[in-house]
GROMACS .gro file of C-alpha atoms in nm:
model
  312
    1MET     CA    1   3.474  -2.646   4.128
    2LYS     CA    2   3.398  -2.763   3.775
    3THR     CA    3   3.275  -2.520   3.512
    4ILE     CA    4   2.970  -2.583   3.296
    5SER     CA    5   2.955  -2.373   2.979
    6ILE     CA    6   2.626  -2.295   2.808
    7VAL     CA    7   2.626  -2.158   2.452
    8THR     CA    8   2.333  -1.952   2.326
    9PRO     CA    9   2.335  -1.824   1.966
   10CYS     CA   10   2.099  -1.534   1.906
   11TYR     CA   11   1.975  -1.312   1.628
   12ASN     CA   12   1.711  -1.047   1.697
   13GLU     CA   13   1.609  -1.208   2.026
   14GLU     CA   14   1.550  -0.896   2.236
   15LEU     CA   15   1.226  -1.045   2.370
   16ASN     CA   16   1.394  -1.362   2.500
   17ILE     CA   17   1.751  -1.285   2.606
   18ARG     CA   18   1.681  -1.173   2.964
   19GLU     CA   19   1.454  -1.470   3.037
   20CYS     CA   20   1.711  -1.713   2.895
   21HIS     CA   21   1.988  -1.563   3.110
   22ALA     CA   22   1.769  -1.565   3.422
   23ALA     CA   23   1.659  -1.928   3.367
   24ILE     CA   24   2.018  -2.052   3.342
   25ALA     CA   25   2.135  -1.842   3.637
   26ALA     CA   26   1.851  -1.982   3.849
   27LEU     CA   27   1.971  -2.338   3.783
   28PHE     CA   28   2.317  -2.254   3.914
   29ASP     CA   29   2.163  -2.097   4.224
   30GLY     CA   30   1.975  -2.422   4.284
   31ASP     CA   31   2.045  -2.773   4.150
   32LEU     CA   32   2.383  -2.677   4.002
   33LYS     CA   33   2.510  -2.461   4.289
   34ASP     CA   34   2.826  -2.673   4.317
   35TYR     CA   35   2.935  -2.579   3.963
   36ARG     CA   36   3.076  -2.263   3.814
   37ARG     CA   37   2.865  -2.109   3.535
   38GLU     CA   38   2.988  -1.977   3.200
   39HIS     CA   39   2.713  -1.855   2.967
   40VAL     CA   40   2.839  -1.765   2.619
   41PHE     CA   41   2.602  -1.560   2.403
   42CYS     CA   42   2.685  -1.538   2.031
   43ASP     CA   43   2.511  -1.246   1.864
   44ASN     CA   44   2.484  -1.288   1.487
   45ALA     CA   45   2.479  -0.915   1.401
   46SER     CA   46   2.128  -0.851   1.535
   47THR     CA   47   1.945  -0.546   1.407
   48ASP     CA   48   1.729  -0.497   1.717
   49ARG     CA   49   1.835  -0.430   2.080
   50THR     CA   50   1.983  -0.777   2.137
   51ALA     CA   51   2.346  -0.660   2.146
   52GLU     CA   52   2.261  -0.371   2.376
   53ILE     CA   53   2.079  -0.601   2.618
   54LEU     CA   54   2.369  -0.846   2.612
   55ARG     CA   55   2.609  -0.564   2.705
   56GLU     CA   56   2.389  -0.476   3.001
   57ILE     CA   57   2.370  -0.838   3.119
   58ALA     CA   58   2.747  -0.890   3.080
   59ALA     CA   59   2.820  -0.569   3.273
   60ALA     CA   60   2.614  -0.697   3.569
   61ASP     CA   61   2.711  -1.067   3.549
   62PRO     CA   62   3.079  -1.167   3.502
   63CYS     CA   63   2.972  -1.525   3.428
   64VAL     CA   64   2.823  -1.406   3.100
   65LYS     CA   65   3.049  -1.380   2.795
   66VAL     CA   66   2.941  -1.225   2.468
   67ILE     CA   67   3.067  -1.264   2.112
   68LEU     CA   68   2.943  -1.003   1.866
   69ASN     CA   69   2.982  -1.114   1.503
   70ALA     CA   70   3.084  -0.867   1.236
   71ARG     CA   71   2.790  -0.982   1.022
   72ASN     CA   72   2.535  -1.261   1.007
   73PHE     CA   73   2.719  -1.588   0.941
   74GLY     CA   74   2.420  -1.816   0.991
   75PRO     CA   75   2.320  -2.002   1.307
   76MET     CA   76   2.541  -2.307   1.260
   77ARG     CA   77   2.869  -2.120   1.216
   78SER     CA   78   2.790  -1.874   1.493
   79ASN     CA   79   2.694  -2.152   1.734
   80TYR     CA   80   3.008  -2.353   1.655
   81ASN     CA   81   3.228  -2.049   1.709
   82GLY     CA   82   3.073  -2.002   2.053
   83VAL     CA   83   3.135  -2.366   2.144
   84MET     CA   84   3.500  -2.335   2.043
   85ALA     CA   85   3.529  -2.024   2.263
   86ALA     CA   86   3.374  -2.193   2.568
   87GLY     CA   87   3.618  -2.301   2.837
   88GLY     CA   88   3.412  -2.525   3.063
   89ASP     CA   89   3.484  -2.880   3.173
   90ALA     CA   90   3.157  -2.964   2.998
   91VAL     CA   91   2.980  -2.759   2.731
   92LEU     CA   92   2.610  -2.744   2.647
   93LEU     CA   93   2.631  -2.699   2.271
   94LEU     CA   94   2.302  -2.515   2.238
   95MET     CA   95   2.058  -2.349   2.471
   96PRO     CA   96   1.824  -2.155   2.241
   97ALA     CA   97   1.736  -1.802   2.345
   98ASP     CA   98   1.366  -1.884   2.304
   99LEU     CA   99   1.401  -2.180   2.546
  100GLN     CA  100   1.237  -2.430   2.310
  101ASP     CA  101   1.484  -2.679   2.457
  102PRO     CA  102   1.393  -2.656   2.829
  103PRO     CA  103   1.673  -2.543   3.067
  104GLU     CA  104   1.547  -2.799   3.322
  105LEU     CA  105   1.728  -3.063   3.118
  106LEU     CA  106   2.069  -2.932   3.222
  107PRO     CA  107   2.083  -3.079   3.577
  108ARG     CA  108   1.990  -3.422   3.437
  109PHE     CA  109   2.256  -3.385   3.168
  110VAL     CA  110   2.521  -3.290   3.425
  111LYS     CA  111   2.430  -3.586   3.647
  112LEU     CA  112   2.473  -3.830   3.357
  113TRP     CA  113   2.799  -3.658   3.259
  114GLU     CA  114   2.932  -3.703   3.615
  115GLU     CA  115   2.836  -4.070   3.594
  116GLY     CA  116   3.070  -4.116   3.298
  117ALA     CA  117   2.881  -4.022   2.983
  118GLU     CA  118   3.092  -3.801   2.756
  119ILE     CA  119   2.800  -3.698   2.532
  120VAL     CA  120   2.455  -3.646   2.683
  121TYR     CA  121   2.208  -3.561   2.410
  122GLY     CA  122   1.845  -3.459   2.418
  123ILE     CA  123   1.592  -3.661   2.219
  124ARG     CA  124   1.296  -3.457   2.093
  125GLU     CA  125   1.038  -3.723   2.170
  126THR     CA  126   0.747  -3.490   2.101
  127ARG     CA  127   0.740  -3.159   1.915
  128GLU     CA  128   0.504  -2.867   1.944
  129GLU     CA  129   0.505  -2.777   1.576
  130ARG     CA  130   0.294  -2.822   1.267
  131ALA     CA  131   0.242  -3.177   1.149
  132VAL     CA  132   0.396  -3.105   0.807
  133MET     CA  133   0.723  -2.976   0.956
  134ARG     CA  134   0.732  -3.262   1.204
  135MET     CA  135   0.691  -3.512   0.920
  136LEU     CA  136   0.956  -3.343   0.701
  137ARG     CA  137   1.209  -3.332   0.986
  138GLY     CA  138   1.146  -3.698   1.061
  139LEU     CA  139   1.192  -3.799   0.698
  140TYR     CA  140   1.511  -3.595   0.667
  141TYR     CA  141   1.676  -3.745   0.973
  142ARG     CA  142   1.578  -4.097   0.876
  143LEU     CA  143   1.736  -4.030   0.537
  144LEU     CA  144   2.046  -3.877   0.694
  145THR     CA  145   2.104  -4.153   0.947
  146GLY     CA  146   2.033  -4.419   0.688
  147MET     CA  147   2.297  -4.283   0.452
  148SER     CA  148   2.570  -4.185   0.699
  149GLU     CA  149   2.851  -4.416   0.805
  150PHE     CA  150   2.763  -4.389   1.174
  151SER     CA  151   2.437  -4.396   1.368
  152LEU     CA  152   2.252  -4.082   1.473
  153PRO     CA  153   1.976  -4.142   1.728
  154PRO     CA  154   1.632  -4.040   1.596
  155GLY     CA  155   1.509  -3.707   1.730
  156VAL     CA  156   1.849  -3.582   1.844
  157GLY     CA  157   1.916  -3.209   1.819
  158ASP     CA  158   2.194  -2.966   1.910
  159CYS     CA  159   2.096  -2.964   2.278
  160GLN     CA  160   2.388  -3.181   2.390
  161LEU     CA  161   2.618  -3.162   2.691
  162VAL     CA  162   2.965  -3.280   2.589
  163ASP     CA  163   3.286  -3.332   2.781
  164ARG     CA  164   3.589  -3.109   2.722
  165LYS     CA  165   3.765  -3.393   2.538
  166VAL     CA  166   3.476  -3.406   2.288
  167VAL     CA  167   3.502  -3.030   2.226
  168GLU     CA  168   3.874  -3.066   2.156
  169ALA     CA  169   3.805  -3.356   1.920
  170MET     CA  170   3.549  -3.141   1.736
  171ARG     CA  171   3.809  -2.864   1.707
  172ARG     CA  172   4.040  -3.103   1.522
  173ILE     CA  173   3.776  -3.165   1.252
  174ASP     CA  174   3.825  -2.804   1.140
  175ASP     CA  175   3.515  -2.781   0.922
  176VAL     CA  176   3.427  -2.445   0.765
  177TYR     CA  177   3.053  -2.528   0.775
  178PRO     CA  178   3.011  -2.737   1.090
  179PHE     CA  179   2.706  -2.957   1.145
  180MET     CA  180   2.745  -3.007   1.520
  181ARG     CA  181   2.457  -3.237   1.599
  182MET     CA  182   2.631  -3.511   1.398
  183MET     CA  183   2.988  -3.396   1.455
  184THR     CA  184   2.979  -3.513   1.817
  185PHE     CA  185   2.871  -3.863   1.714
  186GLU     CA  186   3.138  -3.865   1.442
  187CYS     CA  187   3.396  -3.819   1.718
  188GLY     CA  188   3.266  -4.121   1.906
  189PHE     CA  189   3.287  -4.139   2.290
  190ARG     CA  190   3.026  -4.272   2.533
  191ALA     CA  191   2.682  -4.126   2.469
  192VAL     CA  192   2.344  -4.142   2.640
  193GLY     CA  193   2.010  -3.985   2.542
  194VAL     CA  194   1.743  -3.806   2.745
  195PRO     CA  195   1.391  -3.776   2.593
  196TYR     CA  196   1.206  -3.447   2.634
  197LYS     CA  197   0.933  -3.230   2.485
  198TRP     CA  198   1.044  -2.965   2.235
  199THR     CA  199   0.812  -2.673   2.304
  200ALA     CA  200   0.676  -2.407   2.071
  201ARG     CA  201   0.833  -2.061   2.071
  202ARG     CA  202   0.646  -1.834   2.313
  203ARG     CA  203   0.771  -1.494   2.193
  204GLY     CA  204   0.902  -1.367   1.863
  205ILE     CA  205   0.934  -1.562   1.538
  206SER     CA  206   1.190  -1.813   1.420
  207LYS     CA  207   1.478  -1.660   1.221
  208ASN     CA  208   1.540  -1.985   1.033
  209SER     CA  209   1.374  -1.946   0.694
  210LEU     CA  210   1.278  -2.239   0.472
  211LEU     CA  211   1.576  -2.170   0.244
  212ALA     CA  212   1.809  -2.165   0.545
  213LEU     CA  213   1.673  -2.499   0.663
  214VAL     CA  214   1.723  -2.648   0.316
  215ASP     CA  215   2.080  -2.516   0.309
  216GLN     CA  216   2.155  -2.665   0.650
  217GLY     CA  217   1.996  -2.994   0.549
  218MET     CA  218   2.202  -3.018   0.231
  219ASN     CA  219   2.513  -2.941   0.432
  220GLY     CA  220   2.440  -3.232   0.663
  221LEU     CA  221   2.387  -3.473   0.372
  222VAL     CA  222   2.700  -3.366   0.185
  223THR     CA  223   2.920  -3.357   0.496
  224PHE     CA  224   2.833  -3.696   0.638
  225SER     CA  225   2.737  -3.911   0.340
  226LEU     CA  226   2.853  -4.011  -0.006
  227ALA     CA  227   2.511  -4.162  -0.075
  228PRO     CA  228   2.386  -3.878  -0.303
  229LEU     CA  229   2.678  -3.938  -0.541
  230ARG     CA  230   2.618  -4.311  -0.542
  231PHE     CA  231   2.247  -4.255  -0.587
  232ALA     CA  232   2.319  -4.050  -0.900
  233LEU     CA  233   2.540  -4.335  -1.026
  234PHE     CA  234   2.276  -4.602  -0.967
  235LEU     CA  235   2.004  -4.378  -1.107
  236GLY     CA  236   2.204  -4.336  -1.427
  237ALA     CA  237   2.252  -4.712  -1.455
  238ALA     CA  238   1.882  -4.777  -1.395
  239ILE     CA  239   1.779  -4.517  -1.653
  240ALA     CA  240   2.016  -4.667  -1.908
  241ALA     CA  241   1.855  -5.008  -1.852
  242LEU     CA  242   1.503  -4.864  -1.880
  243SER     CA  243   1.600  -4.679  -2.197
  244LEU     CA  244   1.719  -5.000  -2.359
  245ALA     CA  245   1.396  -5.173  -2.255
  246TYR     CA  246   1.191  -4.883  -2.394
  247ALA     CA  247   1.384  -4.890  -2.722
  248LEU     CA  248   1.322  -5.262  -2.756
  249ALA     CA  249   0.950  -5.221  -2.677
  250SER     CA  250   0.920  -4.937  -2.930
  251LEU     CA  251   1.085  -5.153  -3.197
  252VAL     CA  252   0.846  -5.444  -3.132
  253LEU     CA  253   0.538  -5.218  -3.130
  254GLY     CA  254   0.654  -5.039  -3.443
  255LEU     CA  255   0.688  -5.366  -3.633
  256ALA     CA  256   0.359  -5.505  -3.500
  257TYR     CA  257   0.147  -5.194  -3.555
  258HIS     CA  258   0.317  -5.023  -3.844
  259GLY     CA  259   0.160  -4.684  -3.910
  260ALA     CA  260  -0.062  -4.686  -3.599
  261LEU     CA  261   0.191  -4.509  -3.380
  262ALA     CA  262   0.366  -4.174  -3.407
  263PRO     CA  263   0.628  -4.132  -3.679
  264PRO     CA  264   0.913  -4.373  -3.616
  265GLY     CA  265   1.152  -4.240  -3.351
  266ALA     CA  266   0.951  -3.928  -3.259
  267THR     CA  267   0.823  -4.056  -2.924
  268THR     CA  268   1.160  -4.197  -2.835
  269MET     CA  269   1.337  -3.870  -2.912
  270ILE     CA  270   1.094  -3.654  -2.712
  271VAL     CA  271   1.097  -3.877  -2.406
  272ALA     CA  272   1.472  -3.928  -2.420
  273VAL     CA  273   1.555  -3.557  -2.448
  274PHE     CA  274   1.344  -3.451  -2.150
  275PHE     CA  275   1.423  -3.755  -1.939
  276PHE     CA  276   1.798  -3.757  -1.986
  277GLY     CA  277   1.810  -3.377  -1.960
  278GLY     CA  278   1.648  -3.400  -1.616
  279VAL     CA  279   1.881  -3.677  -1.506
  280GLN     CA  280   2.188  -3.486  -1.620
  281LEU     CA  281   2.078  -3.171  -1.437
  282PHE     CA  282   2.010  -3.376  -1.124
  283SER     CA  283   2.352  -3.541  -1.139
  284ILE     CA  284   2.528  -3.210  -1.204
  285GLY     CA  285   2.345  -3.061  -0.905
  286VAL     CA  286   2.463  -3.344  -0.678
  287LEU     CA  287   2.821  -3.300  -0.798
  288ALA     CA  288   2.792  -2.923  -0.752
  289GLU     CA  289   2.698  -2.964  -0.385
  290TYR     CA  290   3.014  -3.162  -0.318
  291MET     CA  291   3.222  -2.920  -0.525
  292LEU     CA  292   3.085  -2.627  -0.324
  293ALA     CA  293   3.174  -2.807  -0.001
  294ILE     CA  294   3.528  -2.868  -0.129
  295HIS     CA  295   3.551  -2.510  -0.252
  296GLY     CA  296   3.458  -2.373   0.089
  297GLN     CA  297   3.702  -2.604   0.267
  298VAL     CA  298   3.992  -2.520   0.034
  299ARG     CA  299   3.946  -2.144   0.075
  300ARG     CA  300   3.999  -2.186   0.453
  301LYS     CA  301   3.803  -1.884   0.566
  302PRO     CA  302   3.742  -1.843   0.940
  303VAL     CA  303   3.409  -1.980   1.059
  304VAL     CA  304   3.307  -1.626   1.158
  305PHE     CA  305   3.464  -1.281   1.182
  306GLU     CA  306   3.412  -1.127   1.523
  307ARG     CA  307   3.355  -0.760   1.591
  308GLU     CA  308   3.396  -0.776   1.967
  309ARG     CA  309   3.426  -1.006   2.267
  310ILE     CA  310   3.297  -0.910   2.611
  311ASN     CA  311   3.407  -1.057   2.948
  312PHE     CA  312   3.658  -1.296   2.791
   0.00000   0.00000   0.00000
């Protein structure tokens, strides 16, 4: 009997944990009854009753495994640590506790996996979220896929069922700040997509703040693309060309309309100081992002520090 592992990261999800566990268990009592279940919950140092509820579930269900983090390491690190701890023949990288990615996808994913696909990924064809966020997400992923060296299907998220060989390939990447939704495609292998509707959260609020989303987005850009560095280079070259053109235009206008303009050189100095100052700060910021990524990789800290494991 093959084992299917499901990884669910959670932080202050006391309202959703039991329903998430029950929904997955019901699938293995029905469509997936011929498979063994392993449900790995990764608690990111919740401050509500999430850890207590997980202990109760694990005590009653040996198929449930729990990782309790020593502190909050962010959703991406916590999720990746859970995937690396999963032992199934296939691993669902993310089943959110709030079930925004519907559990009903899993039987379809498993069927395609049995037919030979090594990565089965969900495509968020429609989203139940505000139009502004939907637009920003779409722009970001178009930017990311356009600048990366490999193709990422539009609308793909972390809800992916991957073969054991893909998990082991991901382990070899050994990234201290993993961006899993692209890491699987970086590894290669045969992939197929399944479109679905990404639903709105029914209970509780999202724990991903705007700053956290920006941090995760920057991590994806820096990890999988050199385009920001090259953009800074081309921007500098373009600005240098525009500056020369502006200097030439100022010289011509100064000779043609002597005394009608500002004191000679004043406009040029003001524009140049502010413009080049902004460009330099932008370029330094781009370099700093890559330096921070290198700094984190060189320090070689564990992805997370765990306080306890249950049922492993």
